[in-house]
GROMACS .gro file of C-alpha atoms in nm:
model
  305
    1MET     CA    1 -24.720 -20.829  -8.929
    2GLY     CA    2 -24.724 -21.185  -8.818
    3ALA     CA    3 -24.736 -21.282  -8.454
    4GLN     CA    4 -24.384 -21.420  -8.446
    5LEU     CA    5 -24.243 -21.104  -8.602
    6ARG     CA    6 -24.411 -20.898  -8.330
    7VAL     CA    7 -24.267 -21.107  -8.069
    8TYR     CA    8 -23.905 -21.051  -8.192
    9LYS     CA    9 -23.963 -20.674  -8.236
   10ARG     CA   10 -24.083 -20.640  -7.868
   11ARG     CA   11 -23.784 -20.858  -7.742
   12ILE     CA   12 -23.544 -20.637  -7.939
   13GLN     CA   13 -23.707 -20.323  -7.800
   14ALA     CA   14 -23.675 -20.467  -7.453
   15VAL     CA   15 -23.300 -20.578  -7.480
   16THR     CA   16 -23.218 -20.230  -7.644
   17ALA     CA   17 -23.362 -20.051  -7.343
   18THR     CA   18 -23.163 -20.273  -7.114
   19LYS     CA   19 -22.838 -20.208  -7.315
   20LYS     CA   20 -22.884 -19.833  -7.268
   21ILE     CA   21 -22.917 -19.877  -6.904
   22THR     CA   22 -22.613 -20.107  -6.865
   23LYS     CA   23 -22.405 -19.887  -7.090
   24ALA     CA   24 -22.484 -19.586  -6.879
   25MET     CA   25 -22.404 -19.769  -6.554
   26GLU     CA   26 -22.070 -19.886  -6.707
   27MET     CA   27 -21.973 -19.532  -6.792
   28ILE     CA   28 -22.066 -19.407  -6.449
   29ALA     CA   29 -21.868 -19.688  -6.266
   30ALA     CA   30 -21.576 -19.587  -6.499
   31SER     CA   31 -21.579 -19.233  -6.395
   32ARG     CA   32 -21.607 -19.327  -6.023
   33ILE     CA   33 -21.315 -19.560  -6.039
   34VAL     CA   34 -21.079 -19.259  -6.126
   35LYS     CA   35 -21.206 -19.067  -5.822
   36ALA     CA   36 -21.170 -19.373  -5.594
   37GLN     CA   37 -20.818 -19.423  -5.715
   38ARG     CA   38 -20.737 -19.068  -5.635
   39LYS     CA   39 -20.862 -19.079  -5.275
   40VAL     CA   40 -20.651 -19.410  -5.237
   41ALA     CA   41 -20.347 -19.226  -5.347
   42ALA     CA   42 -20.421 -18.911  -5.131
   43SER     CA   43 -20.459 -19.127  -4.820
   44LYS     CA   44 -20.125 -19.289  -4.850
   45PRO     CA   45 -19.898 -19.010  -4.716
   46TYR     CA   46 -20.101 -18.992  -4.398
   47ALA     CA   47 -20.114 -19.371  -4.357
   48THR     CA   48 -19.723 -19.386  -4.426
   49GLU     CA   49 -19.639 -19.129  -4.160
   50LEU     CA   50 -19.872 -19.273  -3.910
   51THR     CA   51 -19.729 -19.618  -3.974
   52ARG     CA   52 -19.387 -19.481  -3.924
   53ALA     CA   53 -19.477 -19.313  -3.588
   54VAL     CA   54 -19.643 -19.621  -3.460
   55THR     CA   55 -19.331 -19.835  -3.581
   56ALA     CA   56 -19.110 -19.590  -3.396
   57VAL     CA   57 -19.289 -19.628  -3.061
   58ALA     CA   58 -19.338 -20.001  -3.090
   59THR     CA   59 -18.976 -20.073  -3.171
   60GLY     CA   60 -18.810 -19.781  -2.979
   61SER     CA   61 -18.953 -19.877  -2.631
   62ASN     CA   62 -19.013 -20.167  -2.409
   63ALA     CA   63 -19.371 -20.052  -2.343
   64LYS     CA   64 -19.619 -20.331  -2.299
   65HIS     CA   65 -19.951 -20.197  -2.448
   66PRO     CA   66 -20.271 -20.408  -2.487
   67LEU     CA   67 -20.279 -20.320  -2.849
   68THR     CA   68 -19.930 -20.438  -2.929
   69THR     CA   69 -19.890 -20.716  -2.683
   70GLU     CA   70 -19.981 -21.066  -2.798
   71VAL     CA   71 -20.220 -21.274  -2.575
   72GLU     CA   72 -20.070 -21.618  -2.487
   73THR     CA   73 -20.387 -21.809  -2.555
   74PRO     CA   74 -20.629 -21.591  -2.753
   75THR     CA   75 -20.986 -21.718  -2.732
   76ARG     CA   76 -21.187 -21.449  -2.915
   77ALA     CA   77 -21.147 -21.242  -3.236
   78ALA     CA   78 -21.330 -20.978  -3.416
   79VAL     CA   79 -21.362 -20.977  -3.795
   80LEU     CA   80 -21.463 -20.680  -3.982
   81LEU     CA   81 -21.624 -20.769  -4.335
   82VAL     CA   82 -21.642 -20.504  -4.600
   83THR     CA   83 -21.904 -20.565  -4.876
   84SER     CA   84 -22.112 -20.344  -5.096
   85ASP     CA   85 -22.443 -20.160  -5.047
   86ARG     CA   86 -22.559 -20.228  -5.405
   87GLY     CA   87 -22.552 -20.523  -5.646
   88LEU     CA   88 -22.483 -20.548  -6.016
   89ALA     CA   89 -22.108 -20.575  -5.943
   90GLY     CA   90 -22.045 -20.941  -6.039
   91GLY     CA   91 -21.884 -21.149  -5.770
   92TYR     CA   92 -21.743 -20.858  -5.569
   93SER     CA   93 -21.949 -20.900  -5.241
   94SER     CA   94 -21.966 -21.288  -5.265
   95ASN     CA   95 -21.583 -21.308  -5.298
   96ALA     CA   96 -21.536 -21.105  -4.980
   97ILE     CA   97 -21.800 -21.316  -4.791
   98LYS     CA   98 -21.623 -21.627  -4.914
   99ALA     CA   99 -21.287 -21.500  -4.773
  100ALA     CA  100 -21.456 -21.404  -4.434
  101GLU     CA  101 -21.606 -21.744  -4.420
  102ARG     CA  102 -21.250 -21.914  -4.484
  103LEU     CA  103 -21.108 -21.677  -4.215
  104ARG     CA  104 -21.378 -21.763  -3.962
  105GLU     CA  105 -21.313 -22.141  -4.017
  106ARG     CA  106 -20.954 -22.091  -3.967
  107LEU     CA  107 -21.000 -21.891  -3.646
  108ALA     CA  108 -21.246 -22.160  -3.513
  109SER     CA  109 -21.004 -22.427  -3.601
  110GLU     CA  110 -20.755 -22.246  -3.376
  111GLY     CA  111 -21.008 -22.247  -3.094
  112LYS     CA  112 -21.128 -21.888  -3.112
  113GLU     CA  113 -21.482 -21.755  -3.105
  114VAL     CA  114 -21.552 -21.497  -3.369
  115ASP     CA  115 -21.751 -21.184  -3.339
  116THR     CA  116 -21.851 -21.050  -3.682
  117TYR     CA  117 -21.880 -20.677  -3.783
  118ILE     CA  118 -22.004 -20.604  -4.130
  119VAL     CA  119 -21.994 -20.306  -4.376
  120GLY     CA  120 -22.242 -20.301  -4.650
  121ARG     CA  121 -22.618 -20.411  -4.705
  122LYS     CA  122 -22.489 -20.726  -4.908
  123GLY     CA  123 -22.302 -20.872  -4.609
  124VAL     CA  124 -22.574 -20.768  -4.368
  125ALA     CA  125 -22.830 -20.947  -4.590
  126TYR     CA  126 -22.621 -21.264  -4.620
  127TYR     CA  127 -22.577 -21.299  -4.251
  128GLY     CA  128 -22.933 -21.203  -4.186
  129PHE     CA  129 -23.089 -21.458  -4.429
  130ARG     CA  130 -22.892 -21.726  -4.243
  131GLU     CA  131 -22.984 -21.595  -3.898
  132ARG     CA  132 -22.627 -21.552  -3.797
  133LYS     CA  133 -22.531 -21.317  -3.517
  134VAL     CA  134 -22.373 -20.974  -3.619
  135VAL     CA  135 -22.233 -20.752  -3.338
  136ASP     CA  136 -22.263 -20.429  -3.543
  137SER     CA  137 -22.312 -20.321  -3.906
  138TRP     CA  138 -22.275 -20.010  -4.118
  139THR     CA  139 -22.439 -19.926  -4.445
  140GLY     CA  140 -22.496 -19.652  -4.684
  141PHE     CA  141 -22.154 -19.531  -4.778
  142THR     CA  142 -21.955 -19.825  -4.940
  143ASP     CA  143 -21.919 -19.658  -5.286
  144ASN     CA  144 -21.797 -19.331  -5.155
  145PRO     CA  145 -21.648 -19.361  -4.790
  146ALA     CA  146 -21.545 -19.079  -4.574
  147TYR     CA  147 -21.283 -19.065  -4.296
  148SER     CA  148 -21.568 -19.011  -4.049
  149ASP     CA  149 -21.716 -19.358  -4.150
  150ALA     CA  150 -21.389 -19.502  -4.061
  151LYS     CA  151 -21.389 -19.337  -3.732
  152SER     CA  152 -21.744 -19.468  -3.640
  153ILE     CA  153 -21.647 -19.824  -3.758
  154ALA     CA  154 -21.320 -19.823  -3.556
  155ALA     CA  155 -21.461 -19.688  -3.224
  156PRO     CA  156 -21.647 -20.013  -3.113
  157LEU     CA  157 -21.356 -20.231  -3.245
  158ILE     CA  158 -21.109 -20.049  -3.045
  159GLU     CA  159 -21.334 -20.064  -2.736
  160ALA     CA  160 -21.377 -20.442  -2.790
  161ILE     CA  161 -21.006 -20.511  -2.803
  162GLN     CA  162 -20.932 -20.302  -2.490
  163LYS     CA  163 -21.184 -20.503  -2.283
  164ASP     CA  164 -21.113 -20.827  -2.129
  165THR     CA  165 -21.282 -21.119  -2.302
  166ALA     CA  166 -21.482 -21.205  -1.987
  167GLU     CA  167 -21.643 -20.870  -2.031
  168GLY     CA  168 -21.719 -20.923  -2.413
  169GLY     CA  169 -21.397 -20.799  -2.540
  170VAL     CA  170 -21.163 -20.966  -2.803
  171ASP     CA  171 -20.803 -21.072  -2.831
  172GLU     CA  172 -20.755 -21.004  -3.188
  173LEU     CA  173 -20.888 -20.777  -3.470
  174HIS     CA  174 -20.910 -20.887  -3.837
  175ILE     CA  175 -21.040 -20.705  -4.129
  176VAL     CA  176 -21.163 -20.858  -4.485
  177PHE     CA  177 -21.189 -20.644  -4.783
  178THR     CA  178 -21.130 -20.637  -5.154
  179GLU     CA  179 -20.793 -20.512  -5.251
  180PHE     CA  180 -20.753 -20.300  -5.556
  181VAL     CA  181 -20.477 -20.415  -5.779
  182SER     CA  182 -20.576 -20.286  -6.124
  183MET     CA  183 -20.887 -20.224  -6.337
  184MET     CA  184 -20.907 -20.587  -6.405
  185THR     CA  185 -20.789 -20.737  -6.090
  186GLN     CA  186 -20.933 -20.713  -5.739
  187ASN     CA  187 -20.844 -20.956  -5.471
  188ALA     CA  188 -21.052 -21.041  -5.159
  189VAL     CA  189 -20.790 -21.041  -4.870
  190ASP     CA  190 -20.787 -21.085  -4.491
  191ASP     CA  191 -20.549 -20.893  -4.272
  192ARG     CA  192 -20.495 -20.891  -3.886
  193MET     CA  193 -20.483 -20.529  -3.762
  194LEU     CA  194 -20.437 -20.581  -3.402
  195PRO     CA  195 -20.250 -20.675  -3.193
  196LEU     CA  196 -19.966 -20.510  -3.403
  197SER     CA  197 -19.702 -20.773  -3.488
  198LEU     CA  198 -19.363 -20.652  -3.417
  199ASP     CA  199 -19.213 -20.864  -3.690
  200GLU     CA  200 -19.465 -20.715  -3.936
  201VAL     CA  201 -19.368 -20.357  -3.798
  202ALA     CA  202 -18.997 -20.430  -3.870
  203GLU     CA  203 -19.095 -20.556  -4.217
  204GLU     CA  204 -19.295 -20.242  -4.274
  205SER     CA  205 -18.997 -20.038  -4.173
  206THR     CA  206 -18.759 -20.223  -4.414
  207ARG     CA  207 -19.023 -20.179  -4.696
  208MET     CA  208 -19.018 -19.797  -4.631
  209GLY     CA  209 -18.648 -19.800  -4.667
  210GLU     CA  210 -18.585 -19.594  -4.348
  211ILE     CA  211 -18.397 -19.641  -4.032
  212LEU     CA  212 -18.616 -19.518  -3.759
  213PRO     CA  213 -18.461 -19.274  -3.516
  214LEU     CA  214 -18.464 -19.332  -3.137
  215PHE     CA  215 -18.708 -19.108  -2.948
  216ASP     CA  216 -18.765 -19.011  -2.589
  217PHE     CA  217 -19.129 -19.031  -2.530
  218GLU     CA  218 -19.315 -18.776  -2.316
  219PRO     CA  219 -19.506 -18.833  -2.099
  220SER     CA  220 -19.456 -19.207  -2.176
  221ALA     CA  221 -19.454 -19.455  -2.446
  222GLU     CA  222 -19.776 -19.602  -2.321
  223ASP     CA  223 -19.954 -19.263  -2.363
  224VAL     CA  224 -19.808 -19.213  -2.706
  225LEU     CA  225 -19.951 -19.558  -2.799
  226ASP     CA  226 -20.279 -19.477  -2.651
  227ALA     CA  227 -20.299 -19.166  -2.882
  228LEU     CA  228 -20.157 -19.320  -3.202
  229LEU     CA  229 -20.293 -19.670  -3.217
  230PRO     CA  230 -20.657 -19.578  -3.243
  231ARG     CA  231 -20.553 -19.338  -3.541
  232TYR     CA  232 -20.359 -19.622  -3.682
  233VAL     CA  233 -20.671 -19.853  -3.670
  234GLU     CA  234 -20.885 -19.570  -3.834
  235SER     CA  235 -20.631 -19.529  -4.106
  236ARG     CA  236 -20.607 -19.891  -4.186
  237ILE     CA  237 -20.998 -19.915  -4.196
  238TYR     CA  238 -21.019 -19.603  -4.414
  239ASN     CA  239 -20.765 -19.730  -4.653
  240ALA     CA  240 -20.956 -20.070  -4.668
  241LEU     CA  241 -21.270 -19.882  -4.742
  242LEU     CA  242 -21.117 -19.687  -5.012
  243GLN     CA  243 -20.970 -19.981  -5.183
  244ALA     CA  244 -21.310 -20.173  -5.140
  245ALA     CA  245 -21.490 -19.866  -5.303
  246ALA     CA  246 -21.235 -19.867  -5.603
  247SER     CA  247 -21.268 -20.252  -5.634
  248GLU     CA  248 -21.667 -20.221  -5.619
  249HIS     CA  249 -21.661 -19.970  -5.903
  250ALA     CA  250 -21.413 -20.173  -6.108
  251ALA     CA  251 -21.622 -20.492  -6.066
  252ARG     CA  252 -21.934 -20.310  -6.155
  253ARG     CA  253 -21.790 -20.157  -6.474
  254ARG     CA  254 -21.669 -20.510  -6.565
  255ALA     CA  255 -22.013 -20.653  -6.501
  256MET     CA  256 -22.197 -20.374  -6.681
  257LYS     CA  257 -21.966 -20.410  -6.982
  258SER     CA  258 -22.028 -20.773  -7.016
  259ALA     CA  259 -22.406 -20.716  -6.989
  260THR     CA  260 -22.380 -20.453  -7.253
  261ASP     CA  261 -22.186 -20.676  -7.482
  262ASN     CA  262 -22.424 -20.984  -7.416
  263ALA     CA  263 -22.719 -20.729  -7.491
  264GLY     CA  264 -22.563 -20.641  -7.822
  265ASP     CA  265 -22.507 -21.008  -7.920
  266LEU     CA  266 -22.863 -21.078  -7.827
  267ILE     CA  267 -22.996 -20.795  -8.041
  268LYS     CA  268 -22.805 -20.917  -8.333
  269SER     CA  269 -22.936 -21.286  -8.295
  270LEU     CA  270 -23.283 -21.148  -8.251
  271SER     CA  271 -23.263 -20.917  -8.551
  272ARG     CA  272 -23.144 -21.233  -8.762
  273LEU     CA  273 -23.450 -21.425  -8.638
  274ALA     CA  274 -23.682 -21.128  -8.711
  275ASN     CA  275 -23.532 -21.088  -9.065
  276ALA     CA  276 -23.586 -21.455  -9.112
  277ALA     CA  277 -23.950 -21.429  -8.992
  278ARG     CA  278 -24.018 -21.129  -9.211
  279GLN     CA  279 -23.870 -21.305  -9.522
  280ALA     CA  280 -24.087 -21.617  -9.445
  281GLU     CA  281 -24.386 -21.391  -9.425
  282ILE     CA  282 -24.291 -21.219  -9.764
  283THR     CA  283 -24.227 -21.568  -9.909
  284GLN     CA  284 -24.569 -21.696  -9.793
  285GLU     CA  285 -24.752 -21.377  -9.926
  286ILE     CA  286 -24.585 -21.427 -10.261
  287SER     CA  287 -24.680 -21.792 -10.259
  288GLU     CA  288 -25.027 -21.699 -10.190
  289ILE     CA  289 -25.043 -21.441 -10.454
  290VAL     CA  290 -24.903 -21.671 -10.714
  291GLY     CA  291 -25.121 -21.942 -10.610
  292GLY     CA  292 -25.426 -21.721 -10.635
  293ALA     CA  293 -25.333 -21.583 -10.972
  294SER     CA  294 -25.266 -21.931 -11.086
  295ALA     CA  295 -25.604 -22.061 -10.969
  296LEU     CA  296 -25.775 -21.750 -11.127
  297ALA     CA  297 -25.602 -21.817 -11.460
  298ASP     CA  298 -25.712 -22.186 -11.458
  299ALA     CA  299 -26.074 -22.085 -11.371
  300THR     CA  300 -26.060 -21.831 -11.656
  301ALA     CA  301 -25.924 -22.093 -11.899
  302GLY     CA  302 -26.190 -22.336 -11.807
  303SER     CA  303 -26.479 -22.090 -11.864
  304ASP     CA  304 -26.331 -22.005 -12.212
  305LYS     CA  305 -26.366 -22.369 -12.314
   0.00000   0.00000   0.00000
C-alpha cells in the first residue's frame, strides 16, 4: 500500500469515529428535548395561577410595594444571563451573551449601572476572560434545572431589589435567556421581571381571557405581595431555565446533526480520493509489469540473434 493511500485510510477511520460520536450526541440531545418540553408544559399551570394571584393583588389594591412600584429615576439594574455549561451547541450561548450585551448597552445609555448575574459556565468563562465583574454565578445544572436551582438564583436577586441602591441594591431586575419556540427556532430574549409593570399585568390578564375578581386581603395587600412576589420571581426564573434547557438541547441536536452530515460528506470525498489513489497504484504496477515484460522480451529477442 502506498503512502498516500495509507494517509487517506487513516483519515477515513478518524472521521468515521468522529461521526459515530456526533451521531450518538445527536440522538441523546433529541431524547432530552422531549423531556425538557414536558417540563416546560408541566410548569405552566403553576406559573399561570401564580401570575393570576399576583395580578389580582396588584390590580385589586392600592398597595405601594417596592416590588411593584416604579422608581422615578432608576440608577441601577441587575441582569441575569442564562447560558450553558457545555459547548457543542452551535451559537446557543453566544447568542444569549450578545443579547445580554445589547441589553447592557441600552441600560447604560439610560444612565443605569448594571450588576451581572450569570447561569452557566460559558457565560462565566466569557466574562472571566474579559475580566469583567460578576456579582454571582451558578453552574452545573443548565441542561436539567430543578426548582431548587431557581430558588437559589432568585434569593440574592430579590434581596438586591429590596435594598436601597446606596446599600448595593438595584432598581430593576432583567433576565436574558433563550426562548424555545420550536425544534428549529430558539430566540435569545431579554425580559424585565421587576418591578412588575401594571400595564403588562393588565395585558397578561387579558391574554388569559379572565376577569379577575375583587378580593379582600388579610392581613394586608402588602403582606400578600411579600409572600407572592418572591414565588413569582422563582417561577419566572424556573420557566426561563426550562426553556433555556430545551433550547440548548435543540441547538446541540442541530449542531451535532450538521457535524454528522459533514462527516459523512467528508468520508465520501476521502473514499473517492482513496479509490483514485488505489487505482493509480494499480495502474502504475501494471505499467511496471508491462514495461518489465517488454524489456525482458526485447532482451530475449536480442540474444536469439
